[in-house]
Coordinates of C-alpha atoms in Angstrom, one line a residue:
Chain C
M1 CA 4.5 43.2 -19.4
V2 CA 1.8 42.0 -17.1
F3 CA 2.1 39.9 -14.0
Q4 CA -0.4 37.2 -13.3
I5 CA -1.1 35.5 -9.9
S6 CA -1.5 31.7 -10.0
V7 CA -2.9 29.8 -7.1
F8 CA -3.1 26.0 -6.6
L9 CA -6.5 25.1 -5.2
E10 CA -8.1 21.9 -4.2
N11 CA -11.3 21.2 -6.1
K12 CA -13.8 21.4 -3.2
P13 CA -16.4 23.8 -1.8
N14 CA -15.3 27.1 -0.4
R15 CA -11.7 27.0 -1.7
L16 CA -12.3 29.7 -4.3
Y17 CA -14.0 31.8 -1.7
S18 CA -11.1 31.5 0.7
F19 CA -8.9 32.8 -2.1
T20 CA -11.1 35.7 -3.1
K21 CA -11.7 36.6 0.6
V22 CA -8.0 37.1 1.2
L23 CA -7.8 39.4 -1.8
N24 CA -10.9 41.2 -0.8
E25 CA -9.7 41.8 2.7
A26 CA -6.4 43.2 1.4
D27 CA -8.4 45.5 -0.9
I28 CA -7.0 44.0 -4.0
N29 CA -9.1 44.3 -7.1
L30 CA -9.6 41.3 -9.5
R31 CA -9.5 42.4 -13.1
A32 CA -9.9 39.0 -14.6
A33 CA -9.7 35.4 -13.6
M34 CA -9.8 31.9 -15.0
I35 CA -9.8 28.5 -13.5
A36 CA -8.3 25.4 -15.0
E37 CA -9.2 22.2 -13.3
T38 CA -8.6 18.4 -13.2
G39 CA -10.8 16.3 -11.0
E40 CA -9.1 17.0 -7.7
F41 CA -7.5 20.3 -8.1
G42 CA -7.4 23.4 -10.1
I43 CA -5.3 26.4 -10.8
V44 CA -6.8 29.9 -10.5
R45 CA -5.1 32.5 -12.6
A46 CA -5.9 36.1 -12.0
I47 CA -5.0 39.6 -13.1
V48 CA -5.1 42.0 -10.3
D49 CA -4.4 45.7 -9.8
D50 CA -1.5 45.0 -7.4
P51 CA 0.2 41.6 -8.1
D52 CA 3.0 42.2 -5.6
A53 CA 0.6 42.8 -2.7
A54 CA -1.6 40.0 -3.8
Y55 CA 1.3 37.6 -3.9
D56 CA 2.4 38.6 -0.4
V57 CA -1.0 38.4 1.2
L58 CA -1.7 35.0 -0.4
K59 CA 1.6 33.7 0.7
K60 CA 1.1 34.9 4.2
N61 CA -2.2 33.0 4.2
N62 CA -0.5 29.7 3.2
F63 CA -1.6 29.6 -0.4
T64 CA 0.6 28.0 -3.0
V65 CA 1.1 31.0 -5.2
K66 CA 3.3 32.1 -8.0
K67 CA 3.7 35.4 -9.8
T68 CA 4.2 34.7 -13.5
Q69 CA 4.8 36.9 -16.5
V70 CA 2.3 36.8 -19.2
V71 CA 1.8 38.7 -22.4
G72 CA -1.1 41.2 -22.5
V73 CA -2.2 42.7 -25.7
E74 CA -5.0 45.2 -26.6
V75 CA -7.2 44.1 -29.5
D76 CA -10.3 45.5 -31.2
D77 CA -13.3 43.6 -30.0
A78 CA -14.0 42.3 -33.5
P79 CA -14.2 38.9 -35.2
G80 CA -10.9 37.3 -36.5
N81 CA -8.5 39.0 -34.1
L82 CA -7.7 36.0 -32.0
S83 CA -7.4 33.9 -35.1
E84 CA -4.7 36.3 -36.4
I85 CA -2.8 36.1 -33.1
A86 CA -2.9 32.4 -33.1
R87 CA -1.7 32.3 -36.7
V88 CA 1.3 34.5 -36.3
L89 CA 2.5 32.9 -33.1
G90 CA 2.1 29.5 -34.7
D91 CA 4.0 30.5 -37.8
D92 CA 6.8 31.6 -35.5
G93 CA 6.9 28.2 -33.8
I94 CA 5.5 29.5 -30.5
N95 CA 3.2 27.3 -28.5
I96 CA 0.2 28.9 -26.8
I97 CA -0.4 27.3 -23.4
Y98 CA -3.5 29.2 -22.6
I99 CA -5.4 32.4 -23.3
Y100 CA -8.0 34.4 -21.5
A101 CA -9.6 37.7 -22.4
F102 CA -11.7 40.4 -20.9
S103 CA -13.3 43.3 -22.7
I104 CA -13.1 46.9 -21.5
S105 CA -16.4 48.5 -20.9
G106 CA -17.4 51.3 -23.3
Q107 CA -14.3 51.1 -25.4
N108 CA -15.0 48.3 -27.8
K109 CA -11.6 46.9 -26.9
A110 CA -10.5 43.7 -25.2
F111 CA -7.4 42.8 -23.3
L112 CA -6.0 39.4 -24.2
I113 CA -3.8 37.5 -21.7
L114 CA -1.5 34.9 -23.2
K115 CA 0.8 32.3 -21.7
T116 CA 3.2 30.8 -24.3
D117 CA 6.3 28.8 -24.2
N118 CA 8.3 32.0 -25.1
I119 CA 6.9 35.1 -23.5
T120 CA 9.5 37.6 -24.8
R121 CA 9.4 36.4 -28.3
S122 CA 5.6 36.3 -28.3
R123 CA 5.5 40.0 -27.3
D124 CA 7.9 41.0 -30.1
V125 CA 6.1 38.9 -32.7
L126 CA 2.7 40.4 -31.8
A127 CA 4.0 43.9 -31.8
D128 CA 6.0 43.6 -35.0
K129 CA 3.8 41.5 -37.1
L130 CA 0.4 42.6 -36.0
G131 CA 1.2 46.0 -34.6
L132 CA -0.6 45.3 -31.4
R133 CA -0.2 47.4 -28.4
I134 CA 1.4 45.5 -25.6
I135 CA -0.3 46.3 -22.3
T136 CA 1.6 47.0 -19.1
Q137 CA 0.7 46.8 -15.4
E138 CA -0.1 50.5 -15.7
D139 CA -2.9 49.7 -18.1
I140 CA -4.3 47.2 -15.6
I141 CA -4.2 49.6 -12.7
K142 CA -6.0 52.3 -14.8
L143 CA -8.9 50.0 -15.6
Chain D
M1 CA 2.9 -34.3 20.2
N2 CA 3.7 -33.9 23.9
E3 CA 6.0 -31.3 25.5
K4 CA 8.9 -33.7 25.9
E5 CA 8.9 -34.6 22.3
Q6 CA 8.6 -30.9 21.3
F7 CA 11.5 -30.0 23.7
T8 CA 13.7 -32.6 22.1
L9 CA 12.9 -31.2 18.7
L10 CA 13.6 -27.7 19.9
K11 CA 16.9 -28.5 21.3
K12 CA 18.0 -30.3 18.2
N13 CA 16.9 -27.3 16.2
L14 CA 18.7 -24.8 18.4
T15 CA 21.9 -26.8 18.2
Y16 CA 21.6 -26.9 14.5
C17 CA 21.1 -23.2 14.2
Y18 CA 23.9 -22.4 16.6
K19 CA 26.2 -24.6 14.5
H20 CA 25.2 -23.6 11.0
A21 CA 23.7 -20.1 11.0
P22 CA 26.3 -17.4 11.9
H23 CA 23.5 -15.0 13.0
Y24 CA 22.3 -17.3 15.8
K25 CA 25.8 -18.1 17.0
R26 CA 26.4 -14.4 17.4
S27 CA 23.1 -13.5 18.9
F28 CA 23.2 -16.5 21.4
N29 CA 26.7 -15.6 22.4
E30 CA 25.8 -11.9 22.9
A31 CA 22.8 -13.0 25.1
G32 CA 25.1 -15.5 26.9
V33 CA 23.0 -18.6 26.2
C34 CA 24.0 -21.8 24.5
P35 CA 21.5 -24.5 23.3
D36 CA 22.8 -26.8 26.1
D37 CA 21.6 -24.4 28.8
L38 CA 18.0 -25.1 28.0
K39 CA 16.5 -27.7 30.3
S40 CA 12.8 -27.3 29.5
L41 CA 10.5 -25.6 27.0
E42 CA 10.1 -22.6 29.4
D43 CA 13.8 -21.9 29.1
L44 CA 13.1 -20.8 25.5
S45 CA 12.4 -17.4 27.0
K46 CA 16.2 -17.0 27.6
V47 CA 16.9 -17.1 23.9
P48 CA 17.0 -13.7 22.1
F49 CA 14.3 -12.6 19.7
L50 CA 14.7 -12.5 16.0
L51 CA 13.4 -9.3 14.5
K52 CA 12.3 -8.4 11.0
K53 CA 15.1 -6.0 10.7
D54 CA 17.6 -8.7 11.5
L55 CA 16.2 -10.7 8.6
R56 CA 16.3 -7.7 6.3
S57 CA 19.9 -7.2 7.0
Y58 CA 20.6 -10.6 5.3
Y59 CA 19.4 -9.4 1.9
P60 CA 19.6 -11.0 -0.7
T61 CA 20.2 -14.5 0.6
G62 CA 18.2 -14.5 3.7
I63 CA 19.4 -15.8 7.0
L64 CA 21.2 -19.0 5.8
A65 CA 22.0 -22.1 7.7
V66 CA 23.0 -24.1 4.7
N67 CA 25.4 -23.7 1.8
K68 CA 23.8 -21.4 -0.9
R69 CA 24.1 -24.3 -3.4
S70 CA 21.5 -26.3 -1.3
V71 CA 18.9 -23.6 -1.8
V72 CA 16.3 -24.7 -4.4
R73 CA 14.0 -21.7 -4.0
Y74 CA 13.8 -18.1 -2.8
H75 CA 10.7 -16.2 -1.7
A76 CA 10.5 -12.7 -0.4
S77 CA 8.1 -10.3 1.2
S78 CA 8.1 -6.6 1.1
G79 CA 10.4 -4.8 3.5
T80 CA 9.9 -1.6 5.3
T81 CA 12.2 0.5 3.2
G82 CA 11.8 -1.1 -0.2
R83 CA 14.3 -3.9 0.6
P84 CA 12.5 -7.2 0.7
T85 CA 12.9 -9.9 3.3
V86 CA 14.2 -13.0 1.6
V87 CA 13.5 -16.5 2.7
S88 CA 15.3 -19.5 1.3
Y89 CA 14.3 -23.2 1.0
T90 CA 16.1 -26.4 0.6
K91 CA 14.6 -29.4 -1.2
A92 CA 13.6 -30.8 2.2
D93 CA 12.1 -27.5 3.2
I94 CA 9.9 -27.4 0.1
D95 CA 8.8 -31.0 0.8
I96 CA 7.9 -30.4 4.5
W97 CA 6.2 -27.2 3.7
A98 CA 4.0 -28.9 1.1
D99 CA 3.2 -31.6 3.7
M100 CA 2.3 -29.0 6.2
V101 CA 0.0 -27.2 3.8
A102 CA -1.5 -30.5 2.8
D103 CA -2.3 -31.2 6.4
C104 CA -3.9 -27.7 6.7
L105 CA -6.2 -28.4 3.8
K106 CA -7.0 -31.8 5.3
I107 CA -8.2 -30.5 8.6
A108 CA -10.4 -28.1 6.7
G109 CA -12.1 -31.0 5.0
V110 CA -10.3 -30.8 1.7
H111 CA -9.4 -34.2 0.2
D112 CA -7.8 -35.8 -2.9
G113 CA -9.9 -35.4 -6.0
D114 CA -11.1 -32.0 -5.0
I115 CA -10.7 -29.3 -7.7
I116 CA -8.8 -26.4 -6.1
Q117 CA -8.7 -23.0 -7.7
N118 CA -5.7 -21.2 -6.3
S119 CA -6.1 -17.5 -6.8
Y120 CA -3.2 -16.5 -4.6
G121 CA -0.5 -14.7 -6.5
Y122 CA 2.3 -16.9 -7.9
G123 CA 5.8 -15.5 -7.6
L124 CA 7.9 -14.1 -4.8
F125 CA 4.9 -14.1 -2.6
T126 CA 4.6 -17.4 -0.7
G127 CA 0.8 -17.7 -1.0
G128 CA 0.5 -19.0 -4.6
L129 CA 3.3 -21.6 -4.7
G130 CA 2.7 -22.6 -1.0
L131 CA -0.9 -23.6 -1.6
H132 CA -0.1 -25.1 -4.9
Y133 CA 2.5 -27.6 -3.6
G134 CA 0.3 -28.4 -0.6
A135 CA -2.7 -29.1 -2.7
E136 CA -0.8 -31.3 -5.1
K137 CA 0.7 -33.2 -2.2
L138 CA -2.8 -33.8 -1.0
G139 CA -3.7 -35.3 -4.3
A140 CA -6.1 -32.6 -5.3
S141 CA -6.4 -31.1 -8.8
V142 CA -5.0 -27.6 -8.8
V143 CA -6.1 -24.9 -11.2
P144 CA -3.3 -22.3 -10.8
T145 CA -5.2 -19.2 -11.8
S146 CA -3.0 -16.9 -9.7
G147 CA -4.4 -13.4 -9.0
G148 CA -6.1 -11.0 -11.3
N149 CA -8.3 -11.3 -14.4
T150 CA -11.5 -11.7 -12.4
A151 CA -13.7 -12.5 -15.4
R152 CA -11.6 -15.5 -16.2
Q153 CA -11.5 -16.6 -12.6
V154 CA -15.3 -16.6 -12.5
Q155 CA -15.5 -18.5 -15.8
I156 CA -13.0 -21.2 -14.5
M157 CA -14.9 -21.5 -11.2
K158 CA -18.1 -22.3 -13.2
D159 CA -16.6 -24.4 -16.0
F160 CA -14.2 -26.5 -13.9
K161 CA -16.8 -27.0 -11.2
V162 CA -14.3 -25.9 -8.6
D163 CA -14.7 -27.4 -5.0
V164 CA -12.2 -25.3 -3.1
L165 CA -11.2 -21.7 -3.5
C166 CA -7.9 -20.3 -2.1
C167 CA -7.4 -16.5 -2.1
T168 CA -7.6 -13.5 0.2
P169 CA -10.9 -13.1 1.9
S170 CA -11.5 -9.7 0.3
Y171 CA -11.0 -11.2 -3.1
A172 CA -13.4 -14.0 -2.3
L173 CA -16.1 -11.5 -1.6
Y174 CA -15.3 -9.6 -4.7
L175 CA -15.5 -12.8 -6.8
S176 CA -18.9 -13.5 -5.3
E177 CA -20.1 -10.1 -6.5
V178 CA -18.7 -10.7 -10.0
V179 CA -20.3 -14.1 -10.2
E180 CA -23.6 -12.5 -9.3
Q181 CA -23.2 -9.8 -11.9
S182 CA -22.6 -12.5 -14.5
G183 CA -26.1 -13.8 -13.9
T184 CA -25.2 -16.8 -11.7
D185 CA -26.3 -17.1 -8.1
P186 CA -22.9 -17.8 -6.3
K187 CA -24.8 -20.3 -4.1
E188 CA -25.6 -22.4 -7.1
L189 CA -21.9 -23.0 -7.8
P190 CA -20.5 -26.4 -6.6
L191 CA -17.9 -24.5 -4.4
R192 CA -17.8 -26.1 -1.0
T193 CA -14.8 -24.7 0.9
G194 CA -12.8 -21.5 1.0
I195 CA -9.2 -21.3 2.3
F196 CA -8.7 -17.6 3.0
G197 CA -5.8 -15.8 4.4
A198 CA -2.9 -13.3 3.9
E199 CA -4.9 -10.5 5.4
P200 CA -6.9 -10.1 8.6
W201 CA -10.6 -10.7 8.4
S202 CA -13.4 -10.6 10.9
D203 CA -16.1 -13.1 11.8
S204 CA -18.6 -10.9 10.2
M205 CA -16.7 -10.9 6.9
R206 CA -16.5 -14.7 7.2
K207 CA -20.3 -14.8 7.5
K208 CA -20.7 -12.6 4.5
I209 CA -18.5 -14.9 2.4
E210 CA -20.1 -18.1 3.7
D211 CA -23.6 -16.7 3.0
A212 CA -22.7 -15.4 -0.4
F213 CA -21.3 -18.7 -1.8
D214 CA -23.1 -21.1 0.7
I215 CA -19.7 -22.5 1.7
K216 CA -17.5 -23.0 4.7
A217 CA -14.7 -20.4 4.9
Y218 CA -11.5 -21.3 6.9
D219 CA -8.7 -19.0 8.0
I220 CA -5.2 -20.0 7.1
Y221 CA -2.2 -18.2 8.7
G222 CA 1.3 -17.7 7.7
M223 CA 4.0 -15.3 6.7
S224 CA 7.0 -15.7 4.4
E225 CA 9.4 -15.5 7.4
L226 CA 7.7 -18.6 8.9
G227 CA 7.9 -20.4 5.6
G228 CA 4.7 -19.2 4.1
P229 CA 1.0 -20.1 4.4
G230 CA 0.2 -23.1 6.6
A231 CA 1.9 -22.1 9.9
G232 CA -1.7 -22.0 11.3
M233 CA -5.0 -23.4 10.2
E234 CA -8.5 -23.6 11.3
C235 CA -10.1 -27.0 11.4
T236 CA -13.7 -27.6 10.4
L237 CA -14.8 -26.6 14.0
Q238 CA -13.7 -23.1 13.2
N239 CA -12.5 -22.6 16.8
G240 CA -9.0 -21.1 16.7
L241 CA -6.1 -21.8 14.4
H242 CA -4.0 -24.9 14.9
I243 CA -0.2 -24.5 15.0
W244 CA 1.5 -27.7 14.1
D245 CA 3.3 -28.8 17.3
D246 CA 6.1 -30.6 15.4
K247 CA 6.7 -27.6 13.1
Y248 CA 6.6 -24.6 15.4
I249 CA 6.7 -23.5 19.0
V250 CA 4.5 -20.5 19.4
E251 CA 4.7 -18.0 22.3
V252 CA 2.7 -14.9 23.0
I253 CA 4.7 -12.0 24.5
D254 CA 4.0 -8.6 25.8
P255 CA 5.3 -6.5 22.9
K256 CA 6.6 -3.8 25.3
T257 CA 8.5 -5.9 27.9
G258 CA 9.1 -9.0 25.8
E259 CA 7.8 -11.2 28.6
T260 CA 6.0 -14.4 27.8
L261 CA 2.2 -14.2 28.5
P262 CA -0.1 -17.0 29.7
P263 CA -2.8 -18.5 27.5
G264 CA -5.8 -16.2 27.0
K265 CA -3.7 -13.0 27.2
K266 CA -3.4 -11.0 24.1
G267 CA 0.1 -10.1 22.8
E268 CA 2.5 -10.5 20.0
L269 CA 2.9 -13.9 18.4
V270 CA 6.5 -15.2 18.5
F271 CA 7.4 -18.3 16.4
T272 CA 10.2 -20.7 16.5
S273 CA 10.5 -23.1 13.6
L274 CA 11.4 -26.7 14.2
W275 CA 11.6 -27.8 10.6
K276 CA 13.3 -25.2 8.5
E277 CA 16.7 -26.1 7.2
A278 CA 17.7 -23.1 5.1
S279 CA 16.1 -20.1 6.9
P280 CA 15.2 -21.3 10.4
V281 CA 13.6 -18.7 12.7
I282 CA 14.2 -18.7 16.4
R283 CA 11.8 -16.6 18.5
F284 CA 10.7 -14.5 15.5
R285 CA 8.6 -11.6 16.4
T286 CA 5.7 -11.6 13.9
G287 CA 4.2 -8.3 14.8
D288 CA 0.8 -10.0 14.7
I289 CA -1.4 -9.8 17.8
S290 CA -3.4 -12.8 19.1
Y291 CA -3.6 -15.1 22.1
M292 CA -3.2 -18.8 22.9
Y293 CA -5.9 -21.2 23.7
E294 CA -5.5 -23.3 26.8
D295 CA -7.9 -26.2 26.1
E296 CA -7.3 -28.6 23.4
C297 CA -9.5 -28.7 20.3
S298 CA -11.6 -31.9 20.1
C299 CA -10.1 -32.5 16.6
K300 CA -6.7 -33.2 18.2
S301 CA -4.9 -31.8 15.2
S302 CA -2.4 -30.0 17.5
V303 CA -2.1 -28.9 21.1
Q304 CA -1.1 -25.3 20.2
R305 CA -3.9 -23.1 19.0
I306 CA -4.1 -19.4 18.6
G307 CA -7.1 -17.1 18.2
R308 CA -7.7 -15.3 14.9
L309 CA -5.6 -12.3 14.4
L310 CA -6.5 -9.1 16.2
G311 CA -4.2 -6.6 14.7
R312 CA -0.5 -5.6 14.5
T313 CA 2.0 -4.2 16.9
D314 CA 3.4 -1.9 14.2
D315 CA 1.7 0.2 11.5
M316 CA 1.9 -2.4 8.8
L317 CA -1.1 -2.4 6.4
I318 CA -2.2 -5.3 4.4
I319 CA -3.6 -4.2 1.1
R320 CA -4.9 -7.0 -1.2
G321 CA -2.6 -9.4 0.6
V322 CA 0.5 -7.2 0.1
N323 CA 2.3 -5.9 3.2
V324 CA 2.6 -2.1 3.1
F325 CA 4.5 -0.1 5.7
P326 CA 3.9 3.6 5.8
S327 CA 7.7 4.0 6.0
Q328 CA 7.9 2.7 2.4
I329 CA 5.6 5.4 1.3
E330 CA 7.6 8.0 3.3
H331 CA 10.8 6.6 1.6
V332 CA 9.3 7.1 -1.9
L333 CA 8.1 10.6 -1.1
S334 CA 11.4 11.7 0.5
N335 CA 13.1 11.1 -2.9
I336 CA 10.6 13.2 -4.9
K337 CA 11.0 16.9 -5.3
G338 CA 8.0 19.1 -5.1
V339 CA 6.1 17.5 -2.2
S340 CA 6.3 18.2 1.5
G341 CA 7.2 15.4 3.9
H342 CA 3.6 15.3 5.1
Y343 CA 1.3 12.6 3.8
Q344 CA -1.8 10.7 4.7
I345 CA -2.8 7.2 3.7
Y346 CA -6.5 6.5 3.2
V347 CA -7.6 2.9 2.8
E348 CA -11.0 1.8 1.9
R349 CA -12.7 -1.2 0.4
K350 CA -14.4 -0.4 -2.8
G351 CA -16.5 -3.2 -4.3
M352 CA -14.7 -5.5 -1.8
L353 CA -11.2 -4.6 -3.1
D354 CA -8.8 -2.6 -1.0
E355 CA -7.9 0.7 -2.4
M356 CA -5.2 2.9 -1.1
E357 CA -5.0 6.6 -1.7
V358 CA -2.1 8.7 -0.6
F359 CA -2.5 12.4 -0.1
V360 CA 0.6 14.6 -0.6
E361 CA 1.1 18.3 -0.2
V362 CA 2.3 20.2 -3.2
T363 CA 5.1 22.7 -2.5
E364 CA 5.9 26.0 -4.1
E365 CA 9.1 24.4 -5.4
I366 CA 7.1 22.5 -8.0
F367 CA 4.2 24.9 -8.5
N368 CA 4.8 27.2 -11.4
D369 CA 1.4 27.8 -12.9
S370 CA 1.6 24.7 -15.0
M371 CA -1.1 22.0 -14.8
G372 CA 1.0 19.5 -16.6
D373 CA 3.8 19.7 -14.1
I374 CA 1.5 18.7 -11.2
L375 CA -0.1 15.9 -13.2
E376 CA 3.4 14.7 -14.1
L377 CA 4.4 14.8 -10.5
R378 CA 1.4 12.8 -9.5
H379 CA 2.2 10.1 -12.1
A380 CA 5.8 10.0 -11.1
I381 CA 4.8 9.3 -7.5
E382 CA 2.3 6.7 -8.6
D383 CA 4.9 4.9 -10.7
K384 CA 7.5 4.9 -7.9
M385 CA 4.9 3.6 -5.4
Y386 CA 4.1 0.8 -7.8
A387 CA 7.7 0.0 -8.3
V388 CA 8.2 -0.3 -4.5
L389 CA 4.9 -1.7 -3.3
N390 CA 3.7 -3.7 -6.3
I391 CA 0.2 -2.3 -5.9
H392 CA -1.5 0.6 -7.5
V393 CA -1.8 3.6 -5.3
K394 CA -3.9 6.6 -6.1
V395 CA -2.0 9.8 -5.4
T396 CA -3.9 13.0 -4.7
V397 CA -2.1 16.3 -4.6
V398 CA -3.5 18.7 -2.0
E399 CA -2.7 22.2 -0.8
P400 CA 0.1 22.9 1.6
S401 CA -0.6 22.7 5.3
T402 CA -3.9 20.9 4.8
I403 CA -2.8 17.5 6.0
P404 CA -3.3 17.5 9.8
R405 CA -0.2 17.9 11.9
S406 CA -0.8 16.3 15.1
E407 CA 1.0 16.5 18.4
G408 CA 3.5 13.7 18.7
K409 CA 2.7 10.9 16.4
A410 CA 1.0 12.1 13.2
K411 CA -2.2 10.3 12.2
R412 CA -0.8 9.0 9.0
I413 CA -3.3 6.2 8.3
I414 CA -7.1 6.4 8.0
D415 CA -8.3 2.8 7.5
K416 CA -12.0 2.8 6.6
R417 CA -12.2 -0.9 5.8
L418 CA -14.6 -3.0 7.7
M419 CA -12.6 -6.1 8.5

């Protein structure tokens, strides 16, 4: 299981910087991040090496922050893999809310982060039906 | 009307209220005054004030001095906590009110045969029906367009060759823009006169409207508690608003001490009605700030005359003619989970229409990584605001602790409108 840090940010100059600055000063390493936005605000979702520390330091700095569980899987960096994942989850009636991915340098592998409406079930389906390796926080730290 | 005649009317009215409206009997008794104690107009200052909150406590019938069965109509204005202030009218009230509005139109140069487009909202708000009955009484032809549907308003103004336009001043300016966009120079329209009110407007705004349409624009004053529009009206000299001597006694008081102020001194307007049968008001504190004129206008329409409104004693906002109290917004927010109690109201005039935006702080309680939940929260607040205020409010969700907390009284309202 992987923990993700989500932060509510107003959509205006310097807000992303204020977020990254806090992490930087606490010596927390960002492994991956994505931003979803509407006109006025956005949500930054990030995978970091130490989510507990990140949560604490962001909270201390008055950010609206949540630590949420997501599914992380390791896939070969090859065509068709995401398609397969989407298919098996869909066949199982699981709704994907969002996905983001990052590749691992020199390994021809990618880590896929998934948020679905049923995290535990998604993990089981992906492991059982596609034989994918479920990544853990340890994998993130080792990157 | 001279002072003696006015005093006679006042006394008759006070006696009527004391006898028929339980509220006044109680408040007079508590203050230790009885109508017979009054020996001159000055003695009116011994009579207790009537506050908006008093009126609100009489929801839903309003302060009643008649049997409910004699009421032929109800109007209401927005209250401070979502509970409206109700005003009731007898048949006689409706008739006198119509006469009063007809007189208002007359001193602004409106006459029978004029085509009047009435773009005040028809409904609980007194503006629409008030102007409507007055204009009919005058013998004018009313086009009851009510508010909204601006394209149709413009079409009607052109096709019906409208002489007189009644609406809020900001809407008048907006209409002039839409007329222009439609390819017609607003100056070319037959429109001659504007009767504008229900929100404060400055002399510079008046000039803008007058120039845009090449018309004369007159200020009409009123509020539902006083019976509606027509309590005050500018004559063609545009030099203060006439208050009908036989309909009201107007005083200006120091809002802090309650003491009566002399002419020329700014203070809160206090009205006593002399004509209202169903919902009479005695020393009603309007919350509006203005002053009395000392000299008499050469038109002789009335002795009493007040200056154009200068502001409010409370934090009431008037948005598109609708009264909005910040406490109403606070009330809505306090019943919604997921936002902090801090908020800020931002008002501006976009394309001549008032727009209100409310900034609220999201809390961790609601934030759970989902975009949809926050958007839903925003919609829920907007819907609730509409249900309470009857105007569309834009809600913007901001980060916690970003709305300024100030020492003492928080700066809740930023009003960028140029009145």
